[in-house]
Backbone as a chain_set.jsonl record, in Angstrom:
{"seq": "XXXXXXXXXXXXXXXXXXXXXXXXXXXXXXXXXXXXXXXXXXXXXXXXXXXXXXXXXXXXXXXXXXXXXXXXXXXXXXXXXXXXXXXXXXXXXXXXXXXXXXXXXXXXXXXXXX", "coords": {"N": [[6.963, 24.396, 3.528], [6.47, 25.926, 5.677], [5.62, 26.891, 9.054], [3.436, 25.122, 9.479], [3.554, 23.173, 11.314], [2.182, 21.807, 14.38], [-0.765, 22.0, 16.425], [-4.082, 21.529, 15.42], [-7.606, 22.058, 14.793], [-10.85, 20.95, 13.536], [-13.98, 22.053, 13.029], [-17.146, 21.019, 12.358], [-20.65, 21.044, 11.397], [-21.838, 18.564, 11.377], [-20.857, 17.072, 13.385], [-20.585, 16.694, 16.89], [-18.185, 17.266, 18.301], [-14.918, 18.644, 17.788], [-12.604, 17.611, 15.235], [-9.298, 16.624, 15.68], [-6.0, 17.636, 14.903], [-2.636, 16.905, 14.549], [0.42, 18.048, 13.294], [3.622, 17.327, 12.453], [7.044, 17.745, 11.81], [9.445, 15.26, 11.005], [12.705, 13.616, 11.313], [14.735, 13.735, 8.45], [12.987, 15.058, 6.736], [10.455, 13.976, 6.685], [6.978, 14.179, 7.086], [4.583, 13.984, 9.625], [1.179, 13.372, 10.015], [-1.327, 13.377, 12.336], [-4.566, 12.408, 13.112], [-7.592, 12.721, 14.85], [-10.889, 12.099, 15.838], [-12.355, 13.018, 18.777], [-12.875, 10.155, 21.077], [-12.893, 8.568, 19.012], [-11.22, 6.752, 16.353], [-7.64, 6.697, 15.752], [-5.823, 8.307, 13.265], [-3.07, 8.106, 11.189], [-0.669, 9.484, 9.068], [1.835, 9.468, 7.029], [4.204, 11.368, 5.338], [6.054, 12.815, 2.652], [7.747, 15.467, 1.036], [8.312, 15.41, -2.363], [9.859, 16.188, -5.256], [8.549, 18.755, -5.183], [6.014, 18.176, -4.529], [3.655, 16.577, -2.232], [3.975, 13.274, -0.997], [2.65, 10.31, -0.201], [3.617, 8.098, 2.268], [2.945, 6.292, 4.153], [-0.07, 5.133, 5.725], [-2.095, 4.687, 8.531], [-4.626, 3.321, 10.633], [-6.661, 3.013, 13.593], [-8.638, 0.425, 14.884], [-11.11, 0.87, 16.211], [-14.595, 0.764, 17.125], [-16.348, 3.549, 16.444], [-18.234, 6.11, 18.218], [-21.68, 6.548, 17.163], [-22.374, 9.398, 16.69], [-20.056, 10.53, 15.611], [-19.201, 9.187, 13.456], [-19.565, 9.729, 10.762], [-17.953, 12.077, 10.083], [-15.507, 11.06, 10.868], [-15.15, 8.915, 9.091], [-15.136, 10.33, 6.579], [-12.729, 11.795, 6.923], [-10.89, 9.692, 7.242], [-10.998, 8.569, 4.7], [-9.99, 10.658, 3.26], [-7.33, 11.134, 4.274], [-6.253, 8.56, 3.802], [-5.375, 8.359, 1.135], [-3.583, 10.292, 0.88], [-2.46, 13.703, 1.283], [-2.556, 16.354, -0.908], [-1.983, 19.24, -0.926], [-0.816, 21.598, 1.519], [-1.628, 24.398, 3.057], [-0.809, 27.254, 4.86], [-3.078, 29.824, 6.248], [-2.992, 32.392, 7.835], [-4.45, 31.917, 10.908], [-5.509, 29.616, 10.143], [-5.483, 26.374, 8.39], [-5.273, 24.942, 5.326], [-6.019, 21.933, 3.841], [-5.825, 19.989, 1.115], [-7.007, 17.827, -1.534], [-7.463, 16.485, -4.662], [-9.875, 18.173, -5.392], [-11.148, 17.996, -3.037], [-11.361, 19.593, 0.162], [-10.204, 20.59, 3.485], [-10.6, 22.921, 6.058], [-8.853, 23.682, 8.537], [-8.436, 25.109, 11.993], [-6.234, 26.934, 14.215], [-5.606, 25.12, 17.261], [-6.556, 26.237, 20.019], [-6.853, 25.043, 22.532], [-4.95, 23.438, 23.344], [-2.719, 22.307, 25.719], [0.409, 23.548, 26.478]], "CA": [[5.772, 24.078, 4.207], [6.678, 26.607, 6.853], [4.526, 27.407, 9.904], [2.269, 24.198, 9.544], [3.642, 22.346, 12.513], [1.387, 22.189, 15.576], [-2.153, 21.37, 16.652], [-5.268, 22.117, 14.751], [-8.895, 21.482, 14.929], [-11.69, 21.145, 12.55], [-15.328, 22.09, 13.477], [-18.236, 21.015, 11.374], [-22.007, 20.957, 11.962], [-22.226, 17.22, 11.341], [-20.257, 16.318, 14.451], [-20.623, 17.652, 18.08], [-16.921, 17.623, 18.895], [-13.977, 18.988, 16.698], [-11.544, 16.682, 14.931], [-7.979, 17.204, 16.164], [-4.887, 17.232, 13.913], [-1.281, 17.322, 14.94], [1.414, 17.999, 12.317], [5.138, 17.315, 12.921], [8.16, 17.325, 10.75], [10.311, 14.303, 11.622], [13.958, 13.641, 10.741], [14.743, 13.421, 7.173], [11.904, 15.8, 6.016], [9.171, 13.238, 6.773], [5.872, 14.798, 7.747], [3.489, 12.971, 10.319], [-0.085, 14.062, 10.273], [-2.03, 12.517, 13.226], [-5.847, 12.995, 13.174], [-8.536, 11.936, 15.59], [-12.138, 12.715, 16.333], [-12.385, 12.449, 20.206], [-13.654, 8.905, 21.263], [-12.83, 7.67, 17.786], [-9.965, 6.148, 15.727], [-6.465, 7.602, 15.586], [-5.365, 8.073, 11.915], [-1.604, 8.63, 11.058], [-0.346, 9.765, 7.626], [3.389, 9.806, 6.862], [4.386, 12.008, 3.925], [7.264, 13.364, 2.264], [7.761, 16.23, -0.232], [9.073, 14.799, -3.462], [9.604, 16.986, -6.495], [7.75, 19.837, -4.979], [4.617, 17.788, -4.079], [3.549, 15.647, -1.096], [3.851, 11.907, -1.436], [2.062, 9.424, 0.911], [4.542, 7.037, 2.498], [2.203, 5.327, 5.04], [-1.357, 5.527, 6.33], [-2.542, 3.701, 9.515], [-5.717, 3.728, 11.439], [-6.86, 2.006, 14.721], [-9.775, -0.292, 14.555], [-12.298, 0.92, 17.208], [-15.898, 1.264, 16.632], [-16.538, 4.996, 16.877], [-19.742, 6.49, 18.614], [-22.433, 6.957, 15.851], [-22.39, 10.748, 16.364], [-18.691, 11.015, 14.957], [-18.782, 8.24, 12.469], [-19.58, 10.399, 9.452], [-16.79, 12.989, 9.977], [-14.32, 10.185, 10.928], [-15.083, 8.185, 7.735], [-14.715, 11.365, 5.602], [-11.259, 12.085, 7.212], [-10.1, 8.499, 6.84], [-11.033, 8.441, 3.315], [-9.26, 11.814, 2.786], [-5.984, 10.942, 4.514], [-5.725, 7.361, 3.333], [-4.753, 8.458, -0.061], [-2.604, 11.33, 1.065], [-2.807, 15.172, 1.086], [-1.717, 17.044, -1.964], [-1.379, 20.447, -0.535], [-1.161, 22.087, 2.911], [-1.314, 25.763, 3.088], [-1.237, 28.126, 6.13], [-3.609, 30.944, 5.913], [-3.163, 33.048, 9.089], [-4.697, 30.902, 11.96], [-6.147, 28.466, 9.454], [-4.667, 25.416, 7.687], [-5.99, 24.333, 4.336], [-5.512, 20.724, 3.393], [-6.571, 19.595, -0.139], [-6.649, 16.652, -2.437], [-8.448, 16.247, -5.754], [-11.224, 18.742, -5.215], [-11.727, 17.888, -1.539], [-10.4, 20.383, 1.144], [-10.702, 20.865, 4.871], [-10.046, 24.111, 6.688], [-8.605, 23.529, 10.152], [-7.956, 26.291, 12.646], [-5.402, 26.663, 15.406], [-6.377, 24.589, 18.46], [-6.178, 27.019, 21.196], [-7.158, 24.494, 23.804], [-3.929, 22.429, 23.593], [-1.874, 22.633, 26.862], [1.833, 23.365, 26.193]], "C": [[5.989, 24.658, 5.582], [5.499, 26.933, 7.753], [3.218, 26.352, 9.87], [2.307, 23.31, 10.79], [2.802, 22.76, 13.558], [0.07, 21.432, 15.595], [-3.298, 22.228, 16.194], [-6.586, 21.418, 15.033], [-9.868, 21.887, 13.727], [-13.12, 21.082, 13.152], [-16.291, 22.105, 12.352], [-19.554, 20.702, 12.038], [-22.426, 19.46, 12.164], [-21.787, 16.441, 12.63], [-20.226, 17.207, 15.619], [-19.341, 17.929, 18.627], [-15.969, 17.849, 17.602], [-13.079, 17.905, 16.489], [-10.285, 17.379, 15.266], [-6.903, 16.617, 15.206], [-3.621, 17.86, 14.466], [-0.364, 17.009, 13.649], [2.813, 18.227, 12.811], [6.045, 17.008, 11.94], [9.233, 16.43, 11.572], [11.812, 14.396, 10.973], [13.883, 13.244, 9.241], [13.603, 14.074, 6.148], [10.65, 14.959, 5.917], [8.223, 14.02, 7.596], [4.921, 13.732, 8.367], [2.31, 13.962, 10.539], [-1.051, 13.055, 10.989], [-3.436, 13.247, 13.364], [-6.688, 12.117, 13.911], [-9.794, 12.781, 15.879], [-12.288, 12.097, 17.784], [-13.34, 11.15, 20.343], [-13.64, 7.981, 20.033], [-11.506, 7.049, 17.457], [-8.826, 7.173, 15.586], [-6.029, 7.277, 14.076], [-3.918, 8.706, 11.839], [-1.229, 8.527, 9.592], [1.14, 10.105, 7.647], [3.624, 10.224, 5.557], [5.664, 12.682, 3.892], [7.288, 14.231, 1.07], [8.852, 15.693, -1.201], [8.925, 15.637, -4.674], [8.613, 18.14, -6.356], [6.255, 19.474, -4.536], [4.783, 16.671, -2.905], [3.334, 14.29, -1.615], [3.487, 11.066, -0.177], [3.088, 8.278, 1.037], [3.782, 5.881, 3.2], [1.009, 5.873, 5.523], [-1.69, 4.354, 7.336], [-3.719, 4.304, 10.228], [-6.056, 2.631, 12.418], [-8.193, 1.403, 14.28], [-10.979, -0.382, 15.547], [-13.457, 1.143, 16.47], [-16.183, 2.534, 17.222], [-18.1, 5.223, 17.221], [-20.4, 6.955, 17.283], [-22.383, 8.476, 15.665], [-21.149, 11.301, 15.633], [-18.446, 10.299, 13.761], [-18.699, 8.915, 11.066], [-18.402, 11.259, 9.092], [-15.505, 12.045, 9.887], [-14.142, 9.447, 9.693], [-14.636, 9.155, 6.627], [-13.243, 11.613, 5.626], [-10.513, 10.835, 6.843], [-9.945, 8.328, 5.366], [-9.887, 9.525, 2.527], [-7.649, 11.538, 3.057], [-5.437, 9.605, 4.113], [-5.1, 7.281, 1.989], [-3.813, 9.549, -0.262], [-3.081, 12.675, 0.759], [-1.95, 15.67, 0.008], [-1.112, 18.318, -1.638], [-1.74, 20.768, 0.874], [-0.589, 23.446, 2.839], [-1.69, 26.574, 4.329], [-1.839, 29.382, 5.692], [-3.978, 31.672, 7.226], [-3.321, 31.954, 10.256], [-5.431, 29.722, 11.467], [-5.12, 27.679, 8.648], [-5.463, 24.771, 6.622], [-5.424, 23.043, 3.792], [-6.424, 20.252, 2.247], [-6.047, 18.432, -0.848], [-7.794, 16.484, -3.417], [-9.855, 16.827, -5.502], [-11.765, 18.753, -3.868], [-10.854, 18.693, -0.694], [-11.1, 20.408, 2.478], [-9.97, 22.121, 5.299], [-9.975, 23.932, 8.157], [-8.136, 24.919, 10.687], [-7.049, 25.837, 13.803], [-6.215, 26.072, 16.662], [-5.794, 25.262, 19.506], [-6.445, 26.328, 22.504], [-6.042, 23.45, 24.106], [-3.013, 23.086, 24.725], [-0.437, 22.456, 26.373], [2.663, 22.963, 27.18]], "O": [[5.731, 23.98, 6.577], [4.428, 27.237, 7.227], [2.102, 26.748, 10.207], [1.295, 22.783, 11.253], [2.626, 23.965, 13.734], [-0.156, 20.429, 14.918], [-3.452, 23.407, 16.514], [-6.605, 20.271, 15.479], [-9.732, 22.918, 13.069], [-13.429, 20.061, 13.766], [-16.308, 23.003, 11.511], [-19.576, 20.147, 13.137], [-23.26, 19.154, 13.016], [-22.265, 15.342, 12.91], [-19.889, 18.382, 15.469], [-19.291, 18.839, 19.455], [-16.223, 17.307, 16.527], [-12.737, 17.236, 17.464], [-10.194, 18.601, 15.153], [-6.874, 15.455, 14.801], [-3.517, 19.044, 14.784], [-0.396, 15.926, 13.065], [3.116, 19.204, 13.496], [5.857, 16.027, 11.221], [9.774, 16.822, 12.606], [12.027, 15.269, 10.132], [13.006, 12.47, 8.859], [13.392, 13.666, 5.006], [9.818, 15.259, 5.06], [8.57, 14.489, 8.68], [4.533, 12.754, 7.729], [2.395, 15.063, 11.083], [-1.517, 12.076, 10.405], [-3.519, 14.438, 13.664], [-6.625, 10.901, 13.734], [-9.734, 13.986, 16.123], [-12.338, 10.881, 17.968], [-14.437, 11.116, 19.783], [-14.21, 6.891, 19.982], [-10.715, 6.856, 18.38], [-9.056, 8.356, 15.332], [-5.898, 6.11, 13.708], [-3.677, 9.764, 12.422], [-1.49, 7.499, 8.967], [1.543, 11.049, 8.326], [3.275, 9.495, 4.628], [6.272, 13.062, 4.892], [6.837, 13.738, 0.036], [10.038, 15.562, -0.9], [7.782, 15.774, -5.109], [7.91, 18.467, -7.312], [5.43, 20.338, -4.236], [5.813, 16.029, -2.699], [2.591, 14.111, -2.58], [4.139, 11.25, 0.851], [3.389, 7.586, 0.064], [3.953, 4.703, 2.889], [0.987, 7.081, 5.759], [-1.564, 3.182, 6.983], [-3.846, 5.514, 10.419], [-5.794, 1.457, 12.154], [-8.796, 1.906, 13.332], [-11.681, -1.38, 15.711], [-13.433, 1.633, 15.341], [-16.264, 2.63, 18.446], [-19.02, 4.651, 16.636], [-19.796, 7.623, 16.444], [-22.348, 8.878, 14.502], [-21.189, 12.409, 15.098], [-17.552, 10.69, 13.01], [-17.778, 8.623, 10.303], [-17.895, 11.209, 7.971], [-14.627, 12.192, 9.037], [-13.004, 9.341, 9.234], [-13.802, 8.777, 5.804], [-12.567, 11.649, 4.598], [-9.513, 10.95, 6.134], [-8.876, 7.983, 4.863], [-9.178, 9.287, 1.549], [-6.82, 11.707, 2.163], [-4.214, 9.474, 4.07], [-4.393, 6.325, 1.67], [-3.286, 9.768, -1.353], [-4.052, 12.815, 0.016], [-0.74, 15.442, -0.003], [0.051, 18.577, -1.95], [-2.763, 20.331, 1.402], [0.598, 23.693, 2.625], [-2.841, 26.533, 4.763], [-1.255, 30.047, 4.837], [-5.118, 31.589, 7.682], [-2.39, 31.189, 10.509], [-5.928, 28.908, 12.245], [-4.064, 28.187, 8.271], [-6.366, 24.023, 6.998], [-4.31, 23.106, 3.272], [-7.639, 20.137, 2.411], [-4.869, 18.079, -0.8], [-8.954, 16.358, -3.025], [-10.851, 16.109, -5.414], [-12.739, 19.444, -3.572], [-9.637, 18.526, -0.787], [-12.317, 20.28, 2.612], [-8.82, 22.333, 4.915], [-10.961, 24.032, 8.888], [-7.555, 25.739, 9.975], [-7.044, 24.702, 14.281], [-7.316, 26.511, 16.995], [-4.669, 24.975, 19.916], [-6.281, 26.963, 23.546], [-6.192, 22.66, 25.038], [-2.627, 24.252, 24.637], [-0.07, 21.376, 25.91], [3.862, 22.805, 26.953]]}, "num_chains": 1, "name": "protein.A"}
């Protein structure tokens, strides 16, 4: 799963702001995926690669009431991350996350200050 760490964003027509995703490899080979639509809830997914596939260890989400204009995207992403991601594939400046026929294509977030 090389080259997937970093900051990513997802732009979709249904939402006026892009969803933000940060991926980090922690000690012991655990992967943290943190996702948020600005002004919405923070979602955190802890995963580990077991027998060549990703396994969900823990999912957490804050309990804020998001603005109506982001609620659809936030709900879709919460449903997606809450059961875990099956594959994460880097495709150039894009990152494809998929699970059971559902996939999202994130792009490198070029607005992150280093």
